[in-house]
Short mmCIF file of C-alpha atoms in Angstrom, two decimals:
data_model
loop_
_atom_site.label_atom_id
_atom_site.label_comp_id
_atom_site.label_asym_id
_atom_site.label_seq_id
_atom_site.Cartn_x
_atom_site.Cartn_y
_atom_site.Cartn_z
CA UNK A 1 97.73 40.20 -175.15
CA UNK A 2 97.08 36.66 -177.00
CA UNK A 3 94.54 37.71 -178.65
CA UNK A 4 97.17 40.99 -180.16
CA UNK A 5 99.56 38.95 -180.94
CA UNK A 6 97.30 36.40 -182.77
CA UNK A 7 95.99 39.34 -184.39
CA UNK A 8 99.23 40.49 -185.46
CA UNK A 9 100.84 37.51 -186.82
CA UNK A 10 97.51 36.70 -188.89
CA UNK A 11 97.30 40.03 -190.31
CA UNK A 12 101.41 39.50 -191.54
CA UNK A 13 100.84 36.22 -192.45
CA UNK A 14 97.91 38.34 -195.18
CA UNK A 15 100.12 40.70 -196.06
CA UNK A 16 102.92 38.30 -197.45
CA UNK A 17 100.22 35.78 -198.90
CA UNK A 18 99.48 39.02 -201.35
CA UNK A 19 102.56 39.85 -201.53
CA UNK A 20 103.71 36.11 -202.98
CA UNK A 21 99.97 36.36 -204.83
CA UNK A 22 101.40 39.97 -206.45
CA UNK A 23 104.66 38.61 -207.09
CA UNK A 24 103.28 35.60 -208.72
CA UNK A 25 100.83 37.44 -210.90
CA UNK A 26 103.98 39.67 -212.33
CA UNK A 27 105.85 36.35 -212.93
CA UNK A 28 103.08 34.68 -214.82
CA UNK A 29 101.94 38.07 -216.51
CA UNK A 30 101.57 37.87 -220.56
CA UNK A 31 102.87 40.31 -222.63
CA UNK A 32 99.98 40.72 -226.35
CA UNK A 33 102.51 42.57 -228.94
CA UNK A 34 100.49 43.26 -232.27
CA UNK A 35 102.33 42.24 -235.24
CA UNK A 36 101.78 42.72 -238.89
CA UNK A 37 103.19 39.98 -241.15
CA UNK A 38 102.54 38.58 -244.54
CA UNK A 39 100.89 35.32 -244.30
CA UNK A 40 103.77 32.50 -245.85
CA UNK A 41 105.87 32.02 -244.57
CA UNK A 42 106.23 35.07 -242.03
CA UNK A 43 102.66 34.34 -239.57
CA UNK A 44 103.05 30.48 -240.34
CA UNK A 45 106.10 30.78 -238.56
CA UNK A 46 104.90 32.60 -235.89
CA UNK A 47 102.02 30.32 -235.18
CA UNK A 48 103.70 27.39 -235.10
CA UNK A 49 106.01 29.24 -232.28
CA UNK A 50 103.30 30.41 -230.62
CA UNK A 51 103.30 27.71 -227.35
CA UNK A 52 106.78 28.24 -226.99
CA UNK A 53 106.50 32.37 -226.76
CA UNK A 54 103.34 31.54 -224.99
CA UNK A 55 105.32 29.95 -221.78
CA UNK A 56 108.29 32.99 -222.58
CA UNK A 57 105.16 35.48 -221.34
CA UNK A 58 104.63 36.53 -224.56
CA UNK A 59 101.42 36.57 -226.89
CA UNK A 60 101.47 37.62 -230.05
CA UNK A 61 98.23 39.22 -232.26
CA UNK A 62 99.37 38.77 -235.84
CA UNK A 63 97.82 40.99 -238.87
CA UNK A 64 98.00 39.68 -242.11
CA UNK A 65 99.99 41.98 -244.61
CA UNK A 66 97.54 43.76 -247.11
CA UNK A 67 99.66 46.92 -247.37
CA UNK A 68 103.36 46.62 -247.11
CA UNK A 69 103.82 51.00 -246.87
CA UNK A 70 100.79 50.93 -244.75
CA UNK A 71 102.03 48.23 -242.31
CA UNK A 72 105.38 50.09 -241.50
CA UNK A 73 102.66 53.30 -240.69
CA UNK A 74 101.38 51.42 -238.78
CA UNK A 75 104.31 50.22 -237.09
CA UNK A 76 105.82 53.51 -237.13
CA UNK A 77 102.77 55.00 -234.95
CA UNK A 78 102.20 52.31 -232.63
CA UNK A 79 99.59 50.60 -233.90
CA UNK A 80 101.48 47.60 -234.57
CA UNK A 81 104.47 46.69 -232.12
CA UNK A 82 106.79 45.71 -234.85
CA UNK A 83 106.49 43.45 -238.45
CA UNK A 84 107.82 40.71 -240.35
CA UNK A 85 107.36 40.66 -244.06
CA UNK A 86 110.33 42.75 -245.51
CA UNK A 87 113.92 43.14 -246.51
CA UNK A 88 116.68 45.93 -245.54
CA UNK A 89 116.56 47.39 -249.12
CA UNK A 90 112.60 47.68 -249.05
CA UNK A 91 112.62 49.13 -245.33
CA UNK A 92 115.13 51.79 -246.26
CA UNK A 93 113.10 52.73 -249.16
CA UNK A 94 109.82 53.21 -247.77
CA UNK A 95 111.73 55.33 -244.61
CA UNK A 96 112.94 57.59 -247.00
CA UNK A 97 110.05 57.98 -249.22
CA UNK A 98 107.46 58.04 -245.87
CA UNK A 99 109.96 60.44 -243.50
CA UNK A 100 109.17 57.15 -241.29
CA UNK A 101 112.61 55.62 -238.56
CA UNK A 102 111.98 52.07 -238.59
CA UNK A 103 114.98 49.56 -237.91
CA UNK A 104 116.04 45.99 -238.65
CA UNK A 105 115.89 44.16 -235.30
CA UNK A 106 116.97 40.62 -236.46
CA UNK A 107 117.43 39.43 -239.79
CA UNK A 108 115.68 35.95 -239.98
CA UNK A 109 115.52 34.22 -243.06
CA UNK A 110 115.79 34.76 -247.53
CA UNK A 111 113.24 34.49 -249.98
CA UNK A 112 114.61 33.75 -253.39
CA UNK A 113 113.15 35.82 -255.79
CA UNK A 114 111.51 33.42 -258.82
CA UNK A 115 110.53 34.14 -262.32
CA UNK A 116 107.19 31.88 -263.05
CA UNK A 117 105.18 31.14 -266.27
CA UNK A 118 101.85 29.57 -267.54
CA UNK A 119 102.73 29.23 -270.57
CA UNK A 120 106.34 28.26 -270.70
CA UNK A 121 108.84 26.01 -268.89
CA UNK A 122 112.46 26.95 -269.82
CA UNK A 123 112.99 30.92 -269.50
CA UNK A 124 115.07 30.30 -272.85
CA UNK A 125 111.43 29.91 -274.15
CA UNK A 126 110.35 33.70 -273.20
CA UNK A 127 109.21 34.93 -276.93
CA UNK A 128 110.46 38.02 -278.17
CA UNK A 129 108.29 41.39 -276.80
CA UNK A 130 107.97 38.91 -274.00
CA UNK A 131 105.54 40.93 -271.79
CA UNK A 132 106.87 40.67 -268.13
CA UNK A 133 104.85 41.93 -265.22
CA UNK A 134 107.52 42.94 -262.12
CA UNK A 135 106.81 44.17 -258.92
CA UNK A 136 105.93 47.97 -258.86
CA UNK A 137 107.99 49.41 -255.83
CA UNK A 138 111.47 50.56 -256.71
CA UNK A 139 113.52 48.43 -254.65
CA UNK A 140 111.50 45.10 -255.63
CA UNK A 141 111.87 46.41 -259.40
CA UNK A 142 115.43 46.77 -259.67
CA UNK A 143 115.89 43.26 -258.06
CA UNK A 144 113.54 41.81 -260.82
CA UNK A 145 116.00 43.73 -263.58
CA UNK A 146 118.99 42.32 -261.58
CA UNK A 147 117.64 38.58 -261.65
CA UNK A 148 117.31 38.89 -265.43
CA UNK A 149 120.72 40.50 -265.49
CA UNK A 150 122.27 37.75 -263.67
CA UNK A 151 120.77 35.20 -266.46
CA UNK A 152 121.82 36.77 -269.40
CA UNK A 153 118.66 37.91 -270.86
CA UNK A 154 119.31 41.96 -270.43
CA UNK A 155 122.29 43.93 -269.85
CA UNK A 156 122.47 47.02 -267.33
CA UNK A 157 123.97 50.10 -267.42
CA UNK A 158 127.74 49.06 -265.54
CA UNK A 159 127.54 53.06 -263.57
CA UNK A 160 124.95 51.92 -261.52
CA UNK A 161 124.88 49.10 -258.73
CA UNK A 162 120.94 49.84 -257.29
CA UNK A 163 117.48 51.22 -258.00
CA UNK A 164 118.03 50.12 -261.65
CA UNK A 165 114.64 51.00 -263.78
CA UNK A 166 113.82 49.98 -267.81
CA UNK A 167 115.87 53.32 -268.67
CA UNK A 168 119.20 51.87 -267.03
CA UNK A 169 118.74 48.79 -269.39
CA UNK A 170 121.46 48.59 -272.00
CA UNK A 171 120.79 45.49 -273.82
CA UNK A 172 117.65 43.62 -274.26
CA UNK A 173 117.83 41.61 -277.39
CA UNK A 174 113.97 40.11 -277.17
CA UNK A 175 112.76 43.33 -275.98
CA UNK A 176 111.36 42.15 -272.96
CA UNK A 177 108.46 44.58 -271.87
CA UNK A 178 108.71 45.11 -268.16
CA UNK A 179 105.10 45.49 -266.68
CA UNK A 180 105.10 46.90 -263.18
CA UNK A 181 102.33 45.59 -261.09
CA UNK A 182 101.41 45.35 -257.06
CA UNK A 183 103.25 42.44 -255.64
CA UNK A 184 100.23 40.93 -254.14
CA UNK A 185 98.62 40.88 -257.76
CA UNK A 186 101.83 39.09 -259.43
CA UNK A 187 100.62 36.00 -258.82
CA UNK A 188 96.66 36.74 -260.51
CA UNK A 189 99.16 38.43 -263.62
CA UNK A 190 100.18 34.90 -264.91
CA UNK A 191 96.89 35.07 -266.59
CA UNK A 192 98.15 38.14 -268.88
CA UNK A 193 101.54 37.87 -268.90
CA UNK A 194 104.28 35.56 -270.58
CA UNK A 195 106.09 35.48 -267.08
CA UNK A 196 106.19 37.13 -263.14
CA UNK A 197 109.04 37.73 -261.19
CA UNK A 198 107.58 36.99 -257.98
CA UNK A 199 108.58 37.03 -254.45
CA UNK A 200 108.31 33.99 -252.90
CA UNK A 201 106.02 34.46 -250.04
CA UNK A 202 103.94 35.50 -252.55
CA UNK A 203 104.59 32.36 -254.91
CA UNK A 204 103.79 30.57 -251.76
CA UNK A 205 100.38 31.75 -251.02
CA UNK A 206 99.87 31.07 -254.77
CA UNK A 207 100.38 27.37 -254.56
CA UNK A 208 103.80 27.51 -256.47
CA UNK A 209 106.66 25.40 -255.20
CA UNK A 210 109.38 28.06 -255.98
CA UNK A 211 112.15 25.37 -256.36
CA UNK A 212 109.62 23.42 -258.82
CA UNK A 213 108.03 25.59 -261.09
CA UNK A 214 110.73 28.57 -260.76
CA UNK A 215 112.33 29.34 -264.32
CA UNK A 216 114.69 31.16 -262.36
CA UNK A 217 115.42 32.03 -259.33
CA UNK A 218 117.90 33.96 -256.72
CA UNK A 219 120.84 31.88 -255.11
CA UNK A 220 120.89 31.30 -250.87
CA UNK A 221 123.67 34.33 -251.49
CA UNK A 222 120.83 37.15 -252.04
CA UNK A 223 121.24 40.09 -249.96
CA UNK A 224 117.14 40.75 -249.41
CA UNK A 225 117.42 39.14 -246.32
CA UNK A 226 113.57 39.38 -244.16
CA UNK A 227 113.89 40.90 -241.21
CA UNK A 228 112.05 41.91 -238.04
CA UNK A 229 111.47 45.71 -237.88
CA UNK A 230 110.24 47.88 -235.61
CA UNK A 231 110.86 51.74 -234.08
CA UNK A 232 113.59 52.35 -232.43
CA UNK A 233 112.57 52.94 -228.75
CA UNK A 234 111.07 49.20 -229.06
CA UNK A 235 114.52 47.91 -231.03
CA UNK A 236 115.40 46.55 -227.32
CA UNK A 237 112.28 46.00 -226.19
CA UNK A 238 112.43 42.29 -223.75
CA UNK A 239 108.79 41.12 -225.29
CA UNK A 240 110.47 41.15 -229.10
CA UNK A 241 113.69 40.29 -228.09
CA UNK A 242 111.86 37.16 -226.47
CA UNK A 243 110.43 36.84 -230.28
CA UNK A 244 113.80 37.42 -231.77
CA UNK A 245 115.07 34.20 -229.38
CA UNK A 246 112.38 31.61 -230.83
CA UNK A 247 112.47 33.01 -234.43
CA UNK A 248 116.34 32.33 -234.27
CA UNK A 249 115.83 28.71 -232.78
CA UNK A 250 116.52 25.70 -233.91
CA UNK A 251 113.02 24.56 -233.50
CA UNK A 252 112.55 27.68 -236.23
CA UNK A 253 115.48 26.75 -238.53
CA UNK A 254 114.37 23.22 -238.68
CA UNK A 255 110.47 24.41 -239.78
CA UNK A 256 111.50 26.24 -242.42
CA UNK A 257 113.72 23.31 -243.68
CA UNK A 258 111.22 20.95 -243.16
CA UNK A 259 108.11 23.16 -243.92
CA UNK A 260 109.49 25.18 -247.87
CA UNK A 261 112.51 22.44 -248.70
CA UNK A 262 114.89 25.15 -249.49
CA UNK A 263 112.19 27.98 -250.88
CA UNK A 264 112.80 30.09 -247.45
CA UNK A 265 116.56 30.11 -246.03
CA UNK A 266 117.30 30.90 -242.63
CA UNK A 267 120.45 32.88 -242.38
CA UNK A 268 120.62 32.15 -238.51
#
């Protein structure tokens, strides 16, 4: 009957060592989401936050953008868990014009939009039949318009408030020539144009300090705020939410003080 009972209690005492094992295993389990984001300053953010989601259970396998219509595909069928590279206005664009459902989990920080030049240094300078390469999607085109708008150097047609094109220009006294080109290529266009409007992440990766060599540039007041994005059924998802939490830190806010010195602003 000793021998039972010894039996019994060492076969319980198994039993609740794998339980505590099992139990432990779920606690210190990682969660690998698959993210695509462009490279500045969306994945150097996410790097440097990496430890900290690391201990939240959460690992994250970044893709750097190539494709902005391709990444939200992606996104769209799974193959990415969500991305950071984009504003509202883009996102609702490429939903309607790719039948895609994509939402805005978290809006993180702005990029002020910057005209740049090689060959001149006060945007007073831009010759007449300036040529003007702007980026080619519809939403990042009528922003470039806007920006000149907003600095006197065109006028736009008053009926309209968004997806303004060259037609909806009313006044253009040096008859600016607006060049549509790929926004990763704005950068390599300084070579054949008088002037870019660029996006800054893009500006970034170029080796421009946007608040330096900028001729103009967006205020902290522009609406294209970056967001996280993502389908719907993962909007609530814990693992992004947990992504969300460090991205809205104060360990976050003060990298990308520190880090771009005003050229990315957290709206946190």
């Amino acid at each position: 009957m000793k021998k039972i009972w010894l039996l019994l209690i060492s076969t319980l005492f198994i039993v609740l060592a794998g339980c505590a094992d099992s139990g432990q295993a779920k606690k210190d389990e990682t969660v690998t989401l698959k993210v695509g984001a462009a490279s500045v300053p969306h994945a150097e953010v996410l790097e440097y936050l990496a430890d900290d989601l690391a201990k939240d259970g959460v690992k994250l396998n970044i893709s750097i953008l190539k494709d902005a219509v391709q990444t939200n595909q992606q996104t769209a069928d799974g193959e990415l868990d969500f991305n950071y590279f984009q504003h509202i206005p883009f996102l609702e664009q490429t939903n309607k014009e790719s039948n895609l459902d994509l939402v805005s989990v978290k809006g993180i920080h702005i990029e002020p939009f910057g005209v740049y030049s090689k060959t001149i240094n006060d945007i007073k300078d831009l010759p007449q039949n300036a040529k003007v390469a702007v980026p080619n999607d519809v939403v990042n085109f009528s922003r470039a318009l806007l920006l000149f708008k907003n600095n006197h150097l065109i006028e736009l047609d008053d009926a309209k408030k968004n997806d303004y094109t060259v037609e909806d220009i009313t006044k253009n006294e040096k008859n600016i020539q607006f060049i549509g080109v790929d926004s990763l290529l704005l950068v390599r266009s300084l070579d054949d144009v008088d002037a870019s409007a660029i996006n800054t992440n893009y500006a970034l990766e170029g080796g421009y300090n946007p608040l330096e060599d900028a001729l103009i540039m967006e205020g902290s007041d522009s609406p294209y705020v970056n967001i996280i994005a993502t389908t719907k059924e993962k909007q609530e998802d814990a693992a992004i939410q947990k992504v969300v939490k460090w991205l809205t830190s104060e360990k976050a806010r003060k990298f990308f003080e520190d880090q771009y010195k005003g050229a990315v602003v957290p709206v946190f």
